[in-house]
Short mmCIF file of C-alpha atoms in Angstrom, two decimals:
data_model
loop_
_atom_site.label_atom_id
_atom_site.label_comp_id
_atom_site.label_asym_id
_atom_site.label_seq_id
_atom_site.Cartn_x
_atom_site.Cartn_y
_atom_site.Cartn_z
CA ILE A 1465 -14.69 23.05 -7.06
CA TRP A 1466 -13.01 20.76 -9.60
CA TYR A 1467 -9.27 20.49 -9.82
CA ILE A 1468 -6.60 18.31 -11.34
CA HIS A 1469 -3.62 17.06 -9.37
CA PRO A 1470 -0.37 17.39 -11.30
CA MET A 1471 1.58 14.17 -11.24
CA ASP A 1472 4.78 12.76 -12.61
CA THR A 1473 4.47 10.01 -15.18
CA LEU A 1474 6.74 7.01 -15.09
CA ALA A 1475 7.16 4.75 -18.09
CA ALA A 1476 9.58 1.91 -17.50
CA ARG A 1477 10.45 -1.38 -19.07
CA PRO A 1478 10.53 -4.03 -17.81
CA VAL A 1479 7.60 -3.95 -15.37
CA LYS A 1480 9.95 -4.78 -12.48
CA LEU A 1481 11.56 -1.32 -12.80
CA PHE A 1482 8.15 0.32 -12.56
CA GLN A 1483 7.24 -1.79 -9.53
CA ASP A 1484 10.48 -0.92 -7.72
CA ALA A 1485 10.06 2.82 -8.41
CA ARG A 1486 6.42 2.74 -7.30
CA GLU A 1487 7.21 0.95 -4.05
CA ALA A 1488 10.08 3.34 -3.29
CA SER A 1489 7.80 6.36 -3.77
CA GLY A 1490 4.98 4.99 -1.61
CA VAL A 1491 2.35 5.36 -4.34
CA ARG A 1492 -0.71 3.16 -3.85
CA LEU A 1493 -1.96 1.73 -7.12
CA TYR A 1494 -5.66 1.16 -7.84
CA ALA A 1495 -7.06 -0.91 -10.71
CA ALA A 1496 -10.65 -0.28 -11.78
CA ASP A 1497 -12.68 -2.90 -13.60
CA SER A 1498 -16.34 -3.90 -13.57
CA HIS A 1499 -15.63 -7.45 -12.32
CA PHE A 1500 -13.76 -6.39 -9.15
CA LYS A 1501 -15.81 -6.53 -5.94
CA GLU A 1502 -14.46 -3.62 -3.81
CA PRO A 1503 -16.47 -0.41 -4.39
CA VAL A 1504 -14.30 2.62 -5.13
CA ALA A 1505 -13.95 4.95 -2.11
CA PRO A 1506 -11.76 7.90 -1.09
CA HIS A 1507 -8.04 7.09 -0.94
CA LYS A 1508 -6.66 6.63 2.58
CA PRO A 1509 -4.92 8.03 4.47
CA HIS A 1510 -6.91 11.19 3.79
CA GLY A 1511 -4.75 14.02 2.52
CA ASP A 1512 -2.18 11.67 0.97
CA PRO A 1513 -1.86 12.41 -2.78
CA ARG A 1514 0.35 9.36 -3.48
CA TRP A 1515 -2.00 7.19 -5.51
CA ALA A 1516 -2.57 6.29 -9.15
CA LEU A 1517 -5.37 4.64 -11.10
CA ILE A 1518 -5.16 2.02 -13.84
CA VAL A 1519 -8.18 1.44 -16.07
CA GLY A 1520 -8.43 -1.15 -18.77
CA HIS A 1521 -9.83 -1.40 -22.26
CA GLU A 1522 -13.65 -1.42 -22.36
CA ASP A 1523 -13.78 -4.90 -23.89
CA GLU A 1524 -10.74 -6.55 -22.29
CA GLY A 1525 -10.45 -4.81 -18.91
CA VAL A 1526 -7.25 -4.45 -16.90
CA SER A 1527 -4.51 -6.85 -18.00
CA SER A 1528 -3.49 -9.57 -15.56
CA GLN A 1529 0.05 -8.13 -15.53
CA ALA A 1530 -1.25 -4.68 -14.53
CA GLU A 1531 -3.67 -6.20 -12.01
CA GLN A 1532 -0.80 -7.96 -10.23
CA LEU A 1533 0.92 -4.60 -9.65
CA CYS A 1534 -2.07 -3.08 -7.88
CA ASP A 1535 -2.69 -2.65 -4.17
CA HIS A 1536 -6.46 -2.26 -4.60
CA ARG A 1537 -8.90 -3.59 -7.17
CA VAL A 1538 -12.05 -1.47 -7.29
CA CYS A 1539 -15.28 -1.16 -9.22
CA VAL A 1540 -18.04 1.41 -9.65
CA PRO A 1541 -21.14 -0.13 -8.03
CA GLN A 1542 -24.13 -0.32 -10.39
CA ARG A 1543 -27.72 -1.38 -10.15
CA LEU A 1544 -28.53 -1.85 -13.83
CA GLY A 1545 -26.47 -2.76 -16.87
CA GLU A 1546 -23.27 -4.71 -17.37
CA SER A 1547 -20.70 -1.93 -17.32
CA LEU A 1548 -20.09 1.78 -17.71
CA ASN A 1549 -18.24 3.48 -20.52
CA VAL A 1550 -14.56 3.51 -19.49
CA ALA A 1551 -14.41 7.33 -19.55
CA HIS A 1552 -17.40 7.60 -17.22
CA ALA A 1553 -16.09 4.92 -14.88
CA THR A 1554 -12.68 6.63 -14.82
CA ALA A 1555 -14.24 9.99 -13.96
CA ILE A 1556 -16.21 8.44 -11.09
CA CYS A 1557 -13.13 6.64 -9.75
CA LEU A 1558 -10.96 9.77 -9.93
CA TYR A 1559 -13.64 11.77 -8.14
CA GLU A 1560 -14.06 9.20 -5.36
CA LEU A 1561 -10.34 8.53 -4.87
CA SER A 1562 -9.49 12.24 -4.70
CA LYS A 1563 -12.30 13.31 -2.34
CA HIS A 1564 -9.98 13.95 0.59
CA CYS A 1565 -6.65 14.60 -1.14
CA ASP A 1566 -6.64 18.14 0.21
CA GLY A 1567 -7.11 16.82 3.75
CA ASN A 1568 -10.71 18.07 3.95
CA GLU A 1569 -12.75 15.37 5.67
CA GLN A 1570 -16.02 16.74 4.21
CA GLY A 1571 -14.84 16.33 0.61
CA THR A 1572 -15.83 19.85 -0.40
#
């Protein structure tokens, strides 16, 4: 079963306003880029939907300013090739991070 979690979008300037709002809401922020070392995995605690994902431009990656905001820096592990298409990598990250958002430990 595939599903999409509805979420509020927050656009704020300067970045400090975004950071304050994110911290107050308890949202964990993930950045995905091919040069990060931590493999993407289901968000913890299981069942907690308060997370968001930042992905960067295919050529430039996640900006250093965005990276500094993040709690976790993850990658999609690969055996061959330099990097995945950003759309494919995003889909994999969203799938992995949301595996247990409904509280189901089996991820089904």
